[in-house]
Amino acid sequence: MGLTRVLVKDGGFGTQMTVHVGNSVDGDPLWSSRFNATNPSAIISTHLDFLQNGADIILTNTYQSSVEGYMEYLELDEEQSIELIRNTVRLAHIAKERYLSECYQAQLSVPEGYPLIIASIGPFGAHLHDGSEYTGSYADYVPAKEITDWHRVRIEACLEAGVDALAIETIPCQMEAEALVEMLCDDYPDVKFWVAFQCKDESTLAHGETFADAATAIWDLLAERNAQDKCLAVGVNCVHPKFVTPLFKSLNGERGADEQIPLVVYPNSGETYDVDNGWQGREHCVPLANYVPEWAQLGAKVIGGCCRTYARDIRHIGEAIRDWNKLKKLS
């Protein structure tokens, strides 16, 4: 599954889902994951919104899914919690089947194997509900094995239900990314994945490591294990879009086109979050589609959206990506 053309990833799942469920997502300790249990039809509809607006890739709604969270906030037992994670992946499959059926009826062709269903594997910090997914502070006191053991439960549930790859995403610290990549190489040699870091500025991970160093460390780790073909891309998500180009230049700016590390990017809209007033500044945001050519030039192979990006944003990103892919074919 080496990526030859640039692919369109979906947008902010919790953001688009508000179209179907209203503004009841933010502030919930389970975030949008609660609706996997309480409103599965809204999950399917949200996936379909992105597919109908041109997404090549949809991520399962499992970012905030954990056995501990479901046991505490939905009062499920361990096996029921794992089954809910599996079932959440199945909802993405239902959406894909409905979309393919719509395409068939409309006589629209879809590339073989697409759309891809990729499991959202959010960071260890996301289940702590203390904001540490945006600081990576747990890297200083939680052993790597505890982190990978925690991830393994959700990863296995997603793999059992059937996904094309894993999105190891919003990772705030180098240690967690390296530990996960080592575990995937050792224990799941056939599984493809990407790794997307959470960055706090134009050069640094949330926890303070340099993005270029962390991404290169992952790429070198894969090279040592002869496993670079397992990794679809390395990159960033849940970041301000203005940080992306300098981050990518720091990694790929000096590399020739053949040496570029394949990149994935799905930033936030550019709005900023205020604890008292919520999201602010939409009217000042540069449309994400405007950035597509510069990100693709720097090696981006997957481009989509994260917080505050809707299906319409993905439609515009998709149009820009199709223009880019056409240009690349001509050249």
Coordinates of C-alpha atoms in Angstrom, one line a residue:
M1 CA 0.0 0.0 0.0
G2 CA 2.8 2.4 -0.9
L3 CA 1.0 5.7 -1.6
T4 CA 1.6 7.0 -5.2
R5 CA -1.0 9.7 -5.4
V6 CA -1.9 12.1 -2.6
L7 CA -4.9 10.9 -0.7
V8 CA -7.8 12.8 1.0
K9 CA -8.3 12.0 4.7
D10 CA -11.6 12.8 6.4
G11 CA -12.0 15.8 8.8
G12 CA -12.8 16.3 12.5
F13 CA -15.2 13.5 13.4
G14 CA -16.5 15.1 16.6
T15 CA -16.9 18.4 14.7
Q16 CA -18.9 17.0 11.8
M17 CA -20.9 14.8 14.1
T18 CA -22.4 17.9 15.7
V19 CA -24.4 18.3 12.5
H20 CA -26.2 15.1 13.6
V21 CA -26.2 15.3 17.4
G22 CA -25.8 19.0 18.3
N23 CA -23.1 20.5 20.5
S24 CA -23.1 17.8 23.2
V25 CA -19.7 16.4 22.4
D26 CA -17.2 18.9 23.9
G27 CA -16.5 18.5 27.6
D28 CA -17.7 14.8 27.7
P29 CA -15.0 12.6 29.1
L30 CA -15.7 10.1 26.4
W31 CA -15.9 12.9 23.8
S32 CA -17.5 11.5 20.6
S33 CA -16.8 7.9 21.7
R34 CA -20.0 7.9 23.8
F35 CA -22.1 8.0 20.6
N36 CA -20.6 4.7 19.5
A37 CA -22.9 3.2 22.1
T38 CA -25.8 5.7 22.3
N39 CA -26.2 6.8 18.7
P40 CA -24.6 4.5 16.2
S41 CA -26.6 5.9 13.3
A42 CA -25.0 9.3 13.8
I43 CA -21.6 7.6 13.6
I44 CA -22.5 6.0 10.2
S45 CA -24.0 9.3 9.0
T46 CA -20.8 11.3 9.9
H47 CA -18.6 8.8 8.1
L48 CA -20.9 9.0 5.1
D49 CA -20.7 12.9 5.1
F50 CA -16.9 12.6 4.6
L51 CA -17.1 9.9 2.0
Q52 CA -19.8 11.8 0.0
N53 CA -17.4 14.8 0.1
G54 CA -14.5 13.0 -1.4
A55 CA -12.6 11.3 1.4
D56 CA -10.3 8.4 0.3
I57 CA -9.7 7.6 3.9
I58 CA -12.1 7.5 7.0
L59 CA -10.8 7.0 10.5
T60 CA -12.8 4.9 13.0
N61 CA -14.3 6.8 15.9
T62 CA -12.0 5.2 18.4
Y63 CA -9.6 8.1 19.3
Q64 CA -11.0 8.3 22.8
S65 CA -12.2 4.7 23.1
S66 CA -10.7 2.8 26.0
V67 CA -11.8 -0.1 28.2
E68 CA -11.2 2.1 31.3
G69 CA -13.3 4.9 29.9
Y70 CA -16.2 2.7 28.9
M71 CA -16.2 0.8 32.2
E72 CA -16.2 4.0 34.2
Y73 CA -18.6 6.2 32.1
L74 CA -20.9 3.6 30.4
E75 CA -20.7 1.0 33.2
L76 CA -19.7 -1.7 30.8
D77 CA -17.5 -4.7 31.7
E78 CA -14.2 -5.3 30.0
E79 CA -15.5 -7.7 27.3
Q80 CA -18.4 -5.4 26.5
S81 CA -16.0 -2.5 26.2
I82 CA -13.8 -4.4 23.8
E83 CA -16.9 -5.4 21.8
L84 CA -18.0 -1.8 21.6
I85 CA -14.6 -0.9 20.1
R86 CA -15.0 -3.7 17.5
N87 CA -18.5 -2.6 16.8
T88 CA -17.3 1.0 16.2
V89 CA -15.1 -0.3 13.4
R90 CA -18.0 -2.2 12.0
L91 CA -19.9 1.1 11.8
A92 CA -17.2 2.5 9.5
H93 CA -17.6 -0.7 7.3
I94 CA -21.4 -0.1 7.1
A95 CA -20.8 3.5 6.0
K96 CA -18.3 2.3 3.4
E97 CA -20.7 -0.3 2.1
R98 CA -23.5 2.2 1.8
Y99 CA -21.2 4.7 0.0
L100 CA -20.0 2.0 -2.5
S101 CA -23.6 1.1 -3.1
E102 CA -24.5 4.7 -3.8
C103 CA -21.6 5.0 -6.2
Y104 CA -22.6 1.8 -8.0
Q105 CA -26.2 3.1 -8.4
A106 CA -24.9 6.4 -9.7
Q107 CA -22.4 4.6 -12.0
L108 CA -19.4 6.3 -10.3
S109 CA -16.2 4.3 -10.3
V110 CA -14.2 4.0 -7.1
P111 CA -10.5 2.8 -7.1
E112 CA -10.1 -0.8 -6.1
G113 CA -9.8 -1.2 -2.3
Y114 CA -11.0 2.3 -1.5
P115 CA -12.2 4.0 0.6
L116 CA -9.7 2.9 3.2
I117 CA -10.8 2.4 6.8
I118 CA -8.0 3.3 9.2
A119 CA -8.2 2.8 13.0
S120 CA -7.8 5.9 15.1
I121 CA -5.3 5.1 17.8
G122 CA -5.1 8.2 20.0
P123 CA -2.4 8.8 22.6
F124 CA -2.2 7.3 26.1
G125 CA -3.0 10.7 27.5
A126 CA -6.4 10.9 25.9
H127 CA -8.0 8.5 28.4
L128 CA -6.5 10.4 31.4
H129 CA -8.9 13.4 30.8
D130 CA -6.3 15.8 32.2
G131 CA -5.1 17.5 28.9
S132 CA -1.9 15.5 29.0
E133 CA -2.3 14.4 25.3
Y134 CA -1.4 18.0 24.6
T135 CA 1.7 18.0 26.9
G136 CA 3.0 14.4 26.9
S137 CA 3.8 14.8 30.6
Y138 CA 3.0 11.1 31.2
A139 CA 6.2 10.3 29.2
D140 CA 8.2 11.4 32.3
Y141 CA 6.7 8.9 34.7
V142 CA 4.7 6.1 32.8
P143 CA 6.9 3.2 31.6
A144 CA 6.9 2.5 27.9
K145 CA 5.5 -1.1 28.5
E146 CA 2.5 0.2 30.4
I147 CA 1.7 2.5 27.5
T148 CA 2.1 -0.2 24.8
D149 CA 0.1 -2.7 26.9
W150 CA -2.7 -0.1 27.2
H151 CA -2.6 0.5 23.4
R152 CA -2.6 -3.2 22.6
V153 CA -6.1 -3.8 23.8
R154 CA -7.7 -1.3 21.4
I155 CA -5.3 -2.1 18.5
E156 CA -6.3 -5.8 18.7
A157 CA -10.0 -5.0 18.9
C158 CA -9.7 -2.8 15.8
L159 CA -7.6 -5.4 13.9
E160 CA -10.1 -8.1 14.8
A161 CA -13.0 -6.0 13.3
G162 CA -10.9 -5.4 10.2
V163 CA -9.0 -2.2 9.2
D164 CA -6.7 -1.3 6.4
A165 CA -4.1 0.4 8.7
L166 CA -3.7 2.2 12.0
A167 CA -3.5 5.9 12.5
I168 CA -1.1 6.4 15.5
E169 CA -2.2 10.0 16.1
T170 CA -1.9 13.1 18.2
I171 CA 1.2 11.6 19.8
P172 CA 2.8 14.3 22.0
C173 CA 6.1 12.6 22.8
Q174 CA 8.8 10.7 21.0
M175 CA 9.0 7.9 23.5
E176 CA 5.3 6.8 23.0
A177 CA 5.8 6.8 19.2
E178 CA 9.0 4.8 19.3
A179 CA 7.5 2.3 21.8
L180 CA 4.4 1.8 19.5
V181 CA 6.4 1.4 16.4
E182 CA 8.7 -1.2 18.0
M183 CA 5.6 -3.1 19.3
L184 CA 4.0 -3.0 15.8
C185 CA 7.2 -4.2 14.1
D186 CA 7.7 -7.0 16.7
D187 CA 4.2 -8.2 17.2
Y188 CA 2.1 -7.1 14.2
P189 CA 4.5 -7.4 11.3
D190 CA 1.7 -7.3 8.6
V191 CA 0.0 -4.2 9.9
K192 CA 0.4 -0.9 8.1
F193 CA 0.3 2.4 10.0
W194 CA 1.1 6.1 10.1
V195 CA 2.5 8.1 13.0
A196 CA 1.2 11.7 13.5
F197 CA 2.7 13.9 16.2
Q198 CA 1.0 16.7 18.2
C199 CA 3.2 19.8 17.9
K200 CA 3.0 23.0 19.9
D201 CA 4.8 25.3 17.5
E202 CA 6.7 25.2 14.2
S203 CA 9.5 22.9 15.3
T204 CA 8.6 21.1 18.5
L205 CA 6.4 18.2 19.8
A206 CA 4.0 19.0 22.6
H207 CA 6.4 17.3 25.0
G208 CA 9.4 19.4 23.8
E209 CA 11.3 17.1 21.5
T210 CA 12.2 18.4 18.0
F211 CA 9.8 17.2 15.4
A212 CA 12.5 16.6 12.7
D213 CA 14.5 14.5 15.2
A214 CA 11.5 12.5 16.4
A215 CA 10.3 11.8 12.8
T216 CA 13.8 10.9 11.7
A217 CA 14.2 8.6 14.7
I218 CA 11.0 6.7 13.7
W219 CA 12.1 6.5 10.1
D220 CA 15.5 5.2 11.1
L221 CA 14.0 2.7 13.5
L222 CA 11.9 1.3 10.7
A223 CA 15.0 1.2 8.4
E224 CA 16.9 -0.8 11.0
R225 CA 14.0 -3.3 11.0
N226 CA 13.6 -3.3 7.2
A227 CA 10.0 -2.1 7.8
Q228 CA 9.7 1.3 6.1
D229 CA 7.2 -0.3 3.8
K230 CA 4.8 -0.8 6.8
C231 CA 4.7 2.9 7.5
L232 CA 2.4 4.8 5.2
A233 CA 3.7 8.2 6.5
V234 CA 5.0 10.2 9.4
G235 CA 3.7 13.6 10.2
V236 CA 1.5 15.9 12.3
N237 CA -2.2 16.3 13.3
C238 CA -4.2 18.5 15.6
V239 CA -1.9 21.4 15.0
H240 CA -2.4 25.0 13.8
P241 CA -2.1 24.9 10.0
K242 CA 0.5 27.7 10.0
F243 CA 3.0 25.5 11.8
V244 CA 2.8 22.7 9.2
T245 CA 5.1 24.0 6.4
P246 CA 8.0 24.9 8.7
L247 CA 7.6 21.6 10.5
F248 CA 7.7 19.7 7.2
K249 CA 10.6 21.9 5.8
S250 CA 12.6 21.0 8.9
L251 CA 12.3 17.3 8.0
N252 CA 12.2 17.2 4.2
G253 CA 13.4 20.6 3.1
E254 CA 16.9 19.5 2.4
R255 CA 16.0 16.1 1.0
G256 CA 15.7 15.4 -2.8
A257 CA 12.3 14.3 -4.1
D258 CA 13.4 10.6 -4.0
E259 CA 14.7 10.9 -0.4
Q260 CA 11.7 12.6 1.1
I261 CA 10.0 10.8 4.1
P262 CA 6.3 10.4 3.1
L263 CA 4.2 12.7 5.2
V264 CA 0.7 12.8 6.6
V265 CA -1.0 16.0 7.8
Y266 CA -4.4 16.8 9.2
P267 CA -4.4 20.1 11.1
N268 CA -7.1 21.9 12.9
S269 CA -9.0 24.7 11.1
G270 CA -6.8 27.5 12.5
E271 CA -9.3 28.5 15.2
T272 CA -8.1 28.7 18.8
Y273 CA -9.8 27.1 21.8
D274 CA -10.7 29.3 24.7
V275 CA -11.8 27.5 27.9
D276 CA -14.5 30.1 28.6
N277 CA -15.7 30.9 25.1
G278 CA -15.0 27.8 23.1
W279 CA -13.6 28.0 19.6
Q280 CA -12.7 31.5 18.3
G281 CA -11.5 33.1 15.1
R282 CA -13.1 31.1 12.3
E283 CA -13.5 34.2 10.1
H284 CA -9.7 34.7 10.1
C285 CA -8.8 31.2 9.0
V286 CA -7.0 30.5 5.8
P287 CA -8.9 27.6 4.0
L288 CA -6.9 24.4 4.5
A289 CA -7.2 23.7 0.7
N290 CA -4.9 26.7 0.0
Y291 CA -2.0 24.9 1.7
V292 CA -2.3 21.7 -0.3
P293 CA 0.3 22.5 -3.0
E294 CA 3.0 23.5 -0.6
W295 CA 2.4 20.5 1.7
A296 CA 2.3 18.0 -1.2
Q297 CA 5.5 19.6 -2.6
L298 CA 7.2 18.8 0.7
G299 CA 6.1 15.2 0.6
A300 CA 2.6 15.0 2.0
K301 CA 0.9 11.8 0.8
V302 CA -2.2 12.1 3.0
I303 CA -4.0 15.4 3.7
G304 CA -7.2 16.0 5.7
G305 CA -8.5 17.8 8.7
C306 CA -8.7 17.5 12.5
C307 CA -10.6 19.7 15.0
R308 CA -13.2 22.2 13.6
T309 CA -12.9 20.8 10.1
Y310 CA -16.2 19.8 8.4
A311 CA -17.2 17.7 5.4
R312 CA -17.3 20.8 3.3
D313 CA -13.6 21.6 4.2
I314 CA -12.7 18.0 3.1
R315 CA -14.5 18.6 -0.2
H316 CA -12.3 21.7 -0.9
I317 CA -9.1 19.9 0.2
G318 CA -10.1 17.0 -2.1
E319 CA -10.5 19.4 -5.1
A320 CA -7.1 20.9 -4.4
I321 CA -5.6 17.4 -4.1
R322 CA -7.1 16.2 -7.4
D323 CA -5.7 19.3 -9.1
W324 CA -2.2 18.5 -7.6
N325 CA -2.4 14.8 -8.6
K326 CA -3.3 15.8 -12.2
L327 CA -0.4 18.3 -12.4
K328 CA 2.0 15.6 -11.1
K329 CA 0.8 13.1 -13.7
L330 CA 1.4 15.7 -16.5
S331 CA 4.9 16.5 -15.2

